[in-house]
XYZ file of C-alpha atoms in Angstrom:
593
model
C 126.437 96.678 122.746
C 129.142 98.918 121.481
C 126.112 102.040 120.362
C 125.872 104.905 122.622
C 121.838 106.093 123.090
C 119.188 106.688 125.227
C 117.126 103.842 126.013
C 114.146 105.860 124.320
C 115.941 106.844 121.131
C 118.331 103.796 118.861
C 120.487 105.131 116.874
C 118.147 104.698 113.726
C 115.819 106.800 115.385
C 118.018 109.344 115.905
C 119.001 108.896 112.390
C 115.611 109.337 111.448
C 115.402 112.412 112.878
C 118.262 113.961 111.003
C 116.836 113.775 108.252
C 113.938 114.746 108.863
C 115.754 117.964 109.636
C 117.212 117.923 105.986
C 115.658 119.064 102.839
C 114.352 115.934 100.771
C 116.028 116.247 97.118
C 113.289 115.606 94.567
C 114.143 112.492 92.374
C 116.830 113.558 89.982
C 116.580 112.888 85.888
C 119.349 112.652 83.528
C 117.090 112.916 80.676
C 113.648 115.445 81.055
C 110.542 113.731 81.566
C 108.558 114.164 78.847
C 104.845 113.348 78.543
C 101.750 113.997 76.178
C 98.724 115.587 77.592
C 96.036 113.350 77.642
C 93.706 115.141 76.059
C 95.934 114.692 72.806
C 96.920 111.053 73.082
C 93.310 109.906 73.339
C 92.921 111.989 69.769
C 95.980 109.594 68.481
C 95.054 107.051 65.603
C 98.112 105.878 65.814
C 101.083 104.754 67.864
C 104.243 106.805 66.847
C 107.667 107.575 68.143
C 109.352 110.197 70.549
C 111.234 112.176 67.692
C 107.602 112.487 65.824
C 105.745 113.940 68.112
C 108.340 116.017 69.076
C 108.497 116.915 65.673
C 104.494 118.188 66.095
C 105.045 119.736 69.209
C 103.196 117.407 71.178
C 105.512 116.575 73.939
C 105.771 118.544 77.432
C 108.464 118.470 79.999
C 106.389 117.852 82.692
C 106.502 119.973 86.370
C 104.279 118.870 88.551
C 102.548 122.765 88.945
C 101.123 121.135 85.219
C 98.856 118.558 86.580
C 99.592 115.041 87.316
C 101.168 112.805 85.608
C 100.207 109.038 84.435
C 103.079 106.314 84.119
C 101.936 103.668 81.267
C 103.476 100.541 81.773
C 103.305 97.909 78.811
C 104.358 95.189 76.560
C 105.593 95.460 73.326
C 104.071 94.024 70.364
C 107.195 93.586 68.036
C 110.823 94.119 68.760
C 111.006 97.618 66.537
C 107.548 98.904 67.752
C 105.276 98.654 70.872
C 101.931 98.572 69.253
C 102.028 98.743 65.209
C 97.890 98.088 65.418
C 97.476 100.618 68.174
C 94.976 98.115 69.375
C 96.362 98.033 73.097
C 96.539 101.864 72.820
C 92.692 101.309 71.993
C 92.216 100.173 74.777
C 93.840 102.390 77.180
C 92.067 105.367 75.184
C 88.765 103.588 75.415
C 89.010 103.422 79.729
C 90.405 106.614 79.816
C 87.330 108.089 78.480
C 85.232 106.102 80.457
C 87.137 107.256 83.366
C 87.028 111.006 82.359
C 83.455 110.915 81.323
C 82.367 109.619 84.815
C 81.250 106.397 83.641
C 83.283 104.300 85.458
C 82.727 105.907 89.165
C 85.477 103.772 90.824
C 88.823 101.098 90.302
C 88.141 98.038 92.292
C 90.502 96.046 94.338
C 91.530 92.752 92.944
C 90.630 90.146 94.939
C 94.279 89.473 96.587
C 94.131 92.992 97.873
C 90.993 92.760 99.557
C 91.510 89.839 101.551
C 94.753 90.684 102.410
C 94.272 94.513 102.793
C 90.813 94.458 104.010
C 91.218 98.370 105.429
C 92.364 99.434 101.671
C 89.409 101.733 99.527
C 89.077 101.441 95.550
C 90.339 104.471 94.047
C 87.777 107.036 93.075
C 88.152 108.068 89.088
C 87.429 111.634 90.312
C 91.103 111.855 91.855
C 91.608 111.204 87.928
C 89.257 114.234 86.522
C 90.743 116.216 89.805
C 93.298 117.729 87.575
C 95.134 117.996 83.930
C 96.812 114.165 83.060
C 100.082 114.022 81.244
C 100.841 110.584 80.063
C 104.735 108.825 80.148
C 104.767 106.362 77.693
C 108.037 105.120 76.967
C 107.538 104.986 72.932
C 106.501 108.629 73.359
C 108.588 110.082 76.171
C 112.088 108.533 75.287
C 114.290 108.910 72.390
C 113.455 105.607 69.996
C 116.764 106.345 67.701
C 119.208 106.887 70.134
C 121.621 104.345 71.453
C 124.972 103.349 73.237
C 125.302 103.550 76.769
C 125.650 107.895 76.832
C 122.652 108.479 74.701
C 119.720 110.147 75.510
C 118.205 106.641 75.603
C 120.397 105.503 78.274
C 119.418 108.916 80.288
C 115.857 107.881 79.860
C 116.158 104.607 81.464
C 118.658 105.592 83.739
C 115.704 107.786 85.014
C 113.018 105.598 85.365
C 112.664 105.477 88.648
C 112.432 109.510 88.904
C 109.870 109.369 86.270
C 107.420 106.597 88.367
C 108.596 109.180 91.549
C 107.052 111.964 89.965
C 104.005 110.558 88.504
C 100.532 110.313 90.823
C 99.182 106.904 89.005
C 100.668 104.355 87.531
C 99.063 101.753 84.703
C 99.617 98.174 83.650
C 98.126 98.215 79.905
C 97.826 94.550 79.829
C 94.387 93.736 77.910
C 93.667 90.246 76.375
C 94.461 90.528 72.652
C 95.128 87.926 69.921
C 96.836 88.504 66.953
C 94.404 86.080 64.162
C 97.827 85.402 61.885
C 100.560 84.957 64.267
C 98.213 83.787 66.887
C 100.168 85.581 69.306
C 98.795 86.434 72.525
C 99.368 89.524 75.193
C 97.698 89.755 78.239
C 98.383 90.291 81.866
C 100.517 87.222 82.064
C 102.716 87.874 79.024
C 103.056 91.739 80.358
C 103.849 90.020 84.038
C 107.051 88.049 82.655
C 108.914 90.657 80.915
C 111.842 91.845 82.411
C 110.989 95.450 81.485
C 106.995 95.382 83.060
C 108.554 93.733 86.292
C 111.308 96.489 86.228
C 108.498 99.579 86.340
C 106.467 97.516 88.331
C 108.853 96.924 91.046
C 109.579 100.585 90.858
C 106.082 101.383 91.431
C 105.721 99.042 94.230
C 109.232 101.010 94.982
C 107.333 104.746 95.247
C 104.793 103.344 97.338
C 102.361 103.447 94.759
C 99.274 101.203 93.815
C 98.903 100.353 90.730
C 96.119 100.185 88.215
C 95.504 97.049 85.764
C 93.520 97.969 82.412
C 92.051 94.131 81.216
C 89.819 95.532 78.994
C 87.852 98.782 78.064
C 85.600 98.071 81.335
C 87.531 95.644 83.095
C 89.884 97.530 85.498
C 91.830 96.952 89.223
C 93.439 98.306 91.344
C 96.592 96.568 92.990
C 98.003 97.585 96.266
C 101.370 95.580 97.670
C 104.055 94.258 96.299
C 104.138 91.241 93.783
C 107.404 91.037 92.850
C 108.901 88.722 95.273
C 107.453 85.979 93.380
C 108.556 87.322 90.186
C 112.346 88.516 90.654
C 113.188 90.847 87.940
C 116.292 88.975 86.381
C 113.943 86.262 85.720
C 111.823 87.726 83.458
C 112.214 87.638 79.677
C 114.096 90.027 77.620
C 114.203 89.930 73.687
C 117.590 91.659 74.081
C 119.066 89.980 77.206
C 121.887 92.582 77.746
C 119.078 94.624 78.529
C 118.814 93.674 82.280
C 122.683 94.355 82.927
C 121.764 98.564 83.084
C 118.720 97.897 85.487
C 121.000 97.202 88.866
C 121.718 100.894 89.244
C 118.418 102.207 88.765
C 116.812 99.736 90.931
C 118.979 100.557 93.642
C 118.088 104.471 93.379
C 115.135 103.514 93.639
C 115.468 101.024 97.085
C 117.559 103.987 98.294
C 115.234 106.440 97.670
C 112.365 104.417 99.378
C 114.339 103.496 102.330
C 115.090 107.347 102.917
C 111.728 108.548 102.512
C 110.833 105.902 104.926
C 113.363 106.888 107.521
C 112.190 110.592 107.182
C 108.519 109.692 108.336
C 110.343 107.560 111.170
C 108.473 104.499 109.380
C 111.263 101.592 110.850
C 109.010 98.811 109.719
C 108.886 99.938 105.638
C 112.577 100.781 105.923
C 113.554 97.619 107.366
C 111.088 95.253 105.371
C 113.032 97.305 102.054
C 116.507 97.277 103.604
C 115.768 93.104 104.025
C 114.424 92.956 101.134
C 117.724 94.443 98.926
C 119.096 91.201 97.806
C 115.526 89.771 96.621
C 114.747 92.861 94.160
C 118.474 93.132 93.064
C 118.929 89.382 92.982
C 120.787 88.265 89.175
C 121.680 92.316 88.946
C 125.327 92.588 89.700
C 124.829 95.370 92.149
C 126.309 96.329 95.465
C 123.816 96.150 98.634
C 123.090 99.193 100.426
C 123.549 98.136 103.939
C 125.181 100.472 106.089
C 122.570 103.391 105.955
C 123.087 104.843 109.887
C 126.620 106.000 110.083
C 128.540 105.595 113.717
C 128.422 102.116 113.956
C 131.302 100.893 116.546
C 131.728 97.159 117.658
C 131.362 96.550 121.111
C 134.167 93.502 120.963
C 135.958 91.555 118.648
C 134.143 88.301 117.849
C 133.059 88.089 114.258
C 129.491 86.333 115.266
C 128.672 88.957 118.118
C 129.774 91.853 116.057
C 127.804 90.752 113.016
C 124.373 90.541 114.904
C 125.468 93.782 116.710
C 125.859 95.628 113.489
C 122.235 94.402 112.060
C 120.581 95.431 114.981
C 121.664 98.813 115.087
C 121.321 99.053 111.374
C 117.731 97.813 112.232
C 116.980 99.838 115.218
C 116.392 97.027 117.488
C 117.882 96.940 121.197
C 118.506 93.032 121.605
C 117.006 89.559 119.209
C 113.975 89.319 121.586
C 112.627 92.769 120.461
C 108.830 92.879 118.954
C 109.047 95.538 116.710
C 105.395 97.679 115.301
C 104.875 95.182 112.943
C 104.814 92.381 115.325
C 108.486 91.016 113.762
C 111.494 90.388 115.221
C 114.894 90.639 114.147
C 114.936 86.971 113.192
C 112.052 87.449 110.652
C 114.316 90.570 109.150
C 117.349 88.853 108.767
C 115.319 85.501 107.112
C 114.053 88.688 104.989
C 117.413 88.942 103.822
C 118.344 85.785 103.880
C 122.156 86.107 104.565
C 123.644 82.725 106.864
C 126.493 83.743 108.862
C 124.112 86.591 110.329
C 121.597 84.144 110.896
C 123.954 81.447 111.989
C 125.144 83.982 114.992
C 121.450 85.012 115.611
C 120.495 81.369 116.636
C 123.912 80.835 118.531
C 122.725 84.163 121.233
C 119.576 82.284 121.214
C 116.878 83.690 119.092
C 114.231 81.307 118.858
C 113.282 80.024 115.436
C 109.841 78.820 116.272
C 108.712 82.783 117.109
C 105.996 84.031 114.749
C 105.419 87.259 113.704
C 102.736 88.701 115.689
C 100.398 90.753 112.611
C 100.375 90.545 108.944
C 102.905 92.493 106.717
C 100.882 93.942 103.885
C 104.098 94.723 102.187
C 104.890 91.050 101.811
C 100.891 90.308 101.563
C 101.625 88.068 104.215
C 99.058 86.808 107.169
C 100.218 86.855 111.041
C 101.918 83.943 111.961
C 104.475 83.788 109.303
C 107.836 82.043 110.518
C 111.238 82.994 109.871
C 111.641 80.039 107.742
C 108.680 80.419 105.701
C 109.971 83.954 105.103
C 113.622 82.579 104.073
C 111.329 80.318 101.839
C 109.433 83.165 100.293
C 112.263 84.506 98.962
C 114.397 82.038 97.944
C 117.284 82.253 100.573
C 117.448 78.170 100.739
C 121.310 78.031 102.732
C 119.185 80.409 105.783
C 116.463 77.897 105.662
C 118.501 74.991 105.736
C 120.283 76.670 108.819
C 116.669 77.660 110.623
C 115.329 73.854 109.598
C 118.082 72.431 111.408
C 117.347 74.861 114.577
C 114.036 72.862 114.614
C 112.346 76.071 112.745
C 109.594 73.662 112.158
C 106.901 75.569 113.641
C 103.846 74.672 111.327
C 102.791 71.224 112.793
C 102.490 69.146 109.649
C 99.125 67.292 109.239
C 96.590 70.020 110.952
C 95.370 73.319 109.863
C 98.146 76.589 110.236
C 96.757 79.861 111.492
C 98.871 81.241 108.889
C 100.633 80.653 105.712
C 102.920 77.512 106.075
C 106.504 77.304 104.960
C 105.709 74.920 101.954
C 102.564 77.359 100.860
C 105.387 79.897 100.627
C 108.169 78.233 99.266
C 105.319 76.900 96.070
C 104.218 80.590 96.012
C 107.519 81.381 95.202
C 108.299 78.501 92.910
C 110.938 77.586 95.277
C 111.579 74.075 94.643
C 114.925 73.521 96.314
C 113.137 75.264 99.537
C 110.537 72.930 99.274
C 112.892 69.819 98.985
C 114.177 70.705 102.034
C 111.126 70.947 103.984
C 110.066 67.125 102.238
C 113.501 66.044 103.737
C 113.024 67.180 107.079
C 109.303 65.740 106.959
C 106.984 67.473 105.556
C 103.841 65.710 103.763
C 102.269 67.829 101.160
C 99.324 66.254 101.288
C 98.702 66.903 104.680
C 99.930 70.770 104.694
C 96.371 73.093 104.641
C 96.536 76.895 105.816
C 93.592 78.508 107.575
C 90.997 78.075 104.878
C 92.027 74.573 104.148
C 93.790 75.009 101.069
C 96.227 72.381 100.080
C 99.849 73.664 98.897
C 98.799 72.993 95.462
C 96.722 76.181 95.510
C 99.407 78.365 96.572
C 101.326 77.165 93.632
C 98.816 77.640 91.109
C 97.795 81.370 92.804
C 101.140 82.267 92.091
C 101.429 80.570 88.444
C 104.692 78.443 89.989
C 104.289 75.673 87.303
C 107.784 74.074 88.243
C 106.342 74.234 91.967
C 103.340 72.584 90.818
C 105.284 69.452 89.207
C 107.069 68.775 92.143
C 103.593 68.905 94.184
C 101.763 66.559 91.609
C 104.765 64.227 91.118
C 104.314 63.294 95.105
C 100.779 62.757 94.661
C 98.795 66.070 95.246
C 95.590 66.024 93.254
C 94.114 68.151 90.661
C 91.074 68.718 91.341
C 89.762 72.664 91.651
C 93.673 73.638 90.913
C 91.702 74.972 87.521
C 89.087 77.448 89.806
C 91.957 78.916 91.106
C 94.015 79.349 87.818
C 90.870 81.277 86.865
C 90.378 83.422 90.384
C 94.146 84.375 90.627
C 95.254 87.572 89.143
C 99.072 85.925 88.992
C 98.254 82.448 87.334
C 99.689 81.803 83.931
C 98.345 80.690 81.241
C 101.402 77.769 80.478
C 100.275 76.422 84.323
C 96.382 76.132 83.047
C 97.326 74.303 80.250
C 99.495 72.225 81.931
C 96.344 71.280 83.972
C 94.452 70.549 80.883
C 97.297 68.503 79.639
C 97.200 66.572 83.118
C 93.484 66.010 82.389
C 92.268 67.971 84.822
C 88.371 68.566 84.474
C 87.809 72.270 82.754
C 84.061 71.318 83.674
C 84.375 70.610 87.188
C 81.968 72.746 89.229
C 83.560 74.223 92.760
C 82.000 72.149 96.092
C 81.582 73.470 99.340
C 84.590 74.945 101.273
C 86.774 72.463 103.567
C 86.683 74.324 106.574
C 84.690 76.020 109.000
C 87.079 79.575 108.588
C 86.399 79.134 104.457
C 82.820 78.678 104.755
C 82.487 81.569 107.234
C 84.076 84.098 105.306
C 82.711 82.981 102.014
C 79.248 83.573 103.581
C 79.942 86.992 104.963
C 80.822 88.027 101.996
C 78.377 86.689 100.103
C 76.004 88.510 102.396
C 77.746 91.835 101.843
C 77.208 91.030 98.098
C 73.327 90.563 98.566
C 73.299 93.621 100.474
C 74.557 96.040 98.076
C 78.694 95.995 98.931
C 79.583 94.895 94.801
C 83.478 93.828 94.718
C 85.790 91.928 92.875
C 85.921 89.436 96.414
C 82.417 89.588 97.168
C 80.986 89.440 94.125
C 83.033 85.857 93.930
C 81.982 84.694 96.968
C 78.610 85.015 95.795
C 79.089 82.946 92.910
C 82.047 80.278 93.810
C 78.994 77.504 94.863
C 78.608 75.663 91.537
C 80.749 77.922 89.355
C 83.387 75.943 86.966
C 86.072 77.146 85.805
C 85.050 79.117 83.036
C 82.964 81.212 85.193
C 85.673 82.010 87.305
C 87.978 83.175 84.896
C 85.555 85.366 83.204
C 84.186 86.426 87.205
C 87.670 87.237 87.664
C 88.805 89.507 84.499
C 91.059 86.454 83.565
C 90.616 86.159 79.729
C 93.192 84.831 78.466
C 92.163 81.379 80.302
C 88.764 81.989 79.845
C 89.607 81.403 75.871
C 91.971 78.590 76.472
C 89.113 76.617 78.675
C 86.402 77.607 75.655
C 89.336 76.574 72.917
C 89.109 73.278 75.439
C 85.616 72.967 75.184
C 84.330 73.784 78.336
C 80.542 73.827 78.321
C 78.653 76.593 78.017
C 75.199 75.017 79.484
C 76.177 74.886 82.772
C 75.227 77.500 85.725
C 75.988 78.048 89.278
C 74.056 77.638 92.242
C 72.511 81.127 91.514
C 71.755 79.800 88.505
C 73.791 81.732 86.061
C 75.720 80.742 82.780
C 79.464 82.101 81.816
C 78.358 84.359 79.849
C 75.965 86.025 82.393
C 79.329 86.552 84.270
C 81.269 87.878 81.125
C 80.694 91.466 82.255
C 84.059 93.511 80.649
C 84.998 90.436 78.289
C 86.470 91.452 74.884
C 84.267 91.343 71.766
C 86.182 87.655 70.671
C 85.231 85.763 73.921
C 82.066 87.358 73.485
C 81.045 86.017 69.979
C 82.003 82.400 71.368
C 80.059 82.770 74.735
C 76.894 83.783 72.676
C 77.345 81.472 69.541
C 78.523 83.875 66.896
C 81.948 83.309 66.476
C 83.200 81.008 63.580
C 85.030 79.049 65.633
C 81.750 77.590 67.204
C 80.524 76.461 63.798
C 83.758 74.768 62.928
């Protein structure tokens, strides 16, 4: 190798310690951050613009010596105005003052987090109450008349990664709420697909933040990990679609400022999984990769192949391809991570072996130990690597017996990868016949991840669909266009869930149903508890999911039915908004028409 080190110390490490010697810069703005103390916005009636508060001296420049700060992500309403009915702003008011008053003690996990993050703890409101809360809200704290590409405007958003940086929580208002002319709906899923929500999001995910969900007044989670591999930002929806042209440069501040901070606590497995990970968040963004962060690099010989492998693993920090880093991955995994050919291409020519697994789960990814480099490549759509590590007989997941982990095709449907998973059918794989450790069929990864084109391809070779609803209503990512594509494929919105298929399933299910009984009330275990007999009504109202809740009572799911601890949908409508409510107990017009 043509680097110069100790055997102890790569040059990353050394790196590392450089700047750990230099003085962190604090996230620079172009445009102040201003915020409203909360104490004032939950007095608001009304929803009104930057200049008019301004104009009543309601905005502050926030420092952090002030407090802490809370960054509102949300949807808009209308094109010209975020929220003319202030009714999501209701909503955010109404928690808040549950929060503040002590009523609600603690933020739950969603159930992804849990299972994935078992060692992760449910934020505490009292770090909320701990000190004064200023509130970004991009309707308040940028300039709403402003435009062209210098404006104050511009600043704003060219800052909105500082502004997430600087603030100690961050909120998805995404509550269930109808609009009874236009019959327009928002909810988690609408707020999930635009371009804007996955832009803060990421960013979030970015700081190394959680992330708080506000469903409803009572209805609250907390969110830990990323989600936007399955969700790239340039495919979400913009009403003005030159919009998404400006967000390359501040994602990329915002990559480069998490790699940094990550190299400065000498945490090599976050700064590689980001430094991977570069052309999945800026994929569709028209922006240059940041790939040579340790300087001194000097080829050991001339041979494009050798010296491109050479370079990534002193990029990486890794002595040789065989290396097992912290995280149990090798360099193989990293590179599928990133998904570029030629350097995988010269990896499998000095023999690194493509069936290797990665020894632990990545919680970053949310994925389990056991993970291949191809299902990896899969994950995030880099189909030309897994062509290259299919042909290298990547094929590690036997086809037609349970995985320890998640299999490629799980992954490649979670990521509504189609073209991924045509490869793996052409090189063999049965979908019918592909079941990860709890015996889940591929079908369920799809419909976890709301990957309705994924879906049809799985159906169209013969997948069933039965309990593809109960996990519509249990996922926190499902969409509401995959339910009632279900529905349309006549899938039963009355079918009650059976017993688990395997031994693992039924295992854990118990466990945590006996955690449940003994006084341990989550969003996981208190589904456990009731999965035996629930349909998929239940679920979805279980779950927080109310958007498909209404769509399976607009369906007619019955309302007569109970579990097998013998409750009804609405006994398990804790947190539902007061519409779902009237129909659950009878009152609502709709039931009489």
């Amino acid at each position: 190798m043509g680097f110069r080190c100790s055997r102890k110390e790569t040059p990353l490490s050394r790196h590392a310690t450089y700047l750990q010697n230099e003085a962190q810069a604090e996230a620079a703005t172009s445009f102040p951050m201003f915020t409203v103390r909360l104490e004032d916005a939950l007095q608001m009636s009304c929803v009104e613009p930057h200049e008019r508060l301004k104009e009543k001296g309601l905005l502050v420049e926030f420092k952090e010596s002030l407090g802490k700060a809370v960054f509102v992500s949300h949807q808009w309403a209308e094109k010209d105005h975020p929220d003319p009915t202030s009714a999501q702003f209701r909503v955010f008011q109404d928690a808040m003052k549950n929060i503040l008053s002590g009523r609600l003690d603690r933020i739950e996990l969603d159930n992804l987090t849990e299972i994935v993050l078992p060692e992760t703890k449910p934020l505490r409101t009292q770090e909320l109450r701990s000190a004064k809360l200023f509130m970004w809200y991009d309707y308040f704290s940028g300039p709403q008349h402003s435009k062209g590409s210098e404006s104050d405007l511009a600043k704003a958003i060219a800052s909105i990664h500082a502004y997430v940086a600087k603030c100690s929580f961050f909120c998805a208002l995404c509550p269930f709420l109808e609009d009874p002319v236009t019959a327009k709906v928002l909810s988690f899923s609408s707020w999930a697909e635009r371009g804007w929500c996955r832009l803060e999001r990421t960013i979030c995910e970015l700081s190394e933040g959680s992330w708080i969900v506000i469903k409803s007044v009572q209805r609250l989670e907390l969110v830990v990990g990323s989600q936007s591999l399955s969700s790239p930002i340039c495919e979400g929806e913009f009403a003005v679609a030159s919009d998404k042209l400006g967000f390359g440069p501040v994602l990329l501040a915002a990559l480069r400022r998490r790699m940094r901070q990550a190299l400065s606590r000498r945490d090599f497995v976050t700064y590689r999984v980001v430094r991977s990970l570069q052309s999945v968040y800026l994929r569709g963004l028209a922006t240059e990769l940041e790939m040579d962060d340790v300087p001194g690099f000097v080829p050991s010989c001339n041979e494009d192949s050798a010296s491109t492998v050479e370079r990534f693993l002193y990029q990486n920090g890794f002595w040789n391809l065989h290396e097992v880093d912290s995280a149990g991955f090798l360099p193989l995994h990293y590179a599928a991570l990133g998904g570029q050919p030629e350097l995988i291409k010269a990896m499998l020519d000095q023999r690194a072996d493509p069936r290797k697994t990665a020894r632990k789960g990545q919680p970053l990814l949310k994925t389990p130990p056991g993970v291949s480099a191809l299902g990896l490549a899969l994950l995030c759509g880099h189909n030309n690597a897994a062509s290259l590590l299919i042909e290298a007989k990547a094929n590690c997941q036997k086809r037609g017996v349970i995985s320890p982990a998640s299999p490629a095709l799980h992954l490649a449907a979670y990521s509504n990868n189609v073209q991924g998973m045509r490869l793996l059918f052409q090189a063999g794989w049965d979908p019918t016949s592909e079941l990860d450790a709890f015996g889940s069929r591929t079908t369920y990864s799809a419909c976890d991840a709301g990957s309705l084109a994924a879906l049809e391809e799985l159906i169209r070779r013969g997948e069933p669909l039965s309990l593809l609803l109960h996990v519509c209503a249990v996922s926190s990512t499902c969409s509401s266009p995959l339910a009632r594509r279900l529905i349309d494929l006549k899938a039963d919105i009355d079918e009650q869930w059976k017993q688990f298929m395997t031994l693992p399933a039924r295992l854990f299910v118990r466990l945590q149903s006996l955690r449940y009984r003994f006084g341990t009330d989550t969003a996981l275990t208190r589904q456990c508890y009731h999965f035996n007999g629930s349909t998929p009504l239940m679920l979805a109202l279980l779950s927080g999911n109310f958007e498909i809740a209404m769509i399976l009572l607009r369906e007619g799911a019955r309302l007569d039915l109970r579990n097998a601890q013998s409750f009804s949908a609405l006994d398990l409508a804790y947190g539902a908004p007061d519409p779902l409510q009237e129909i659950l107990r009878g009152d609502s017009i709709y039931n009489r028409i």
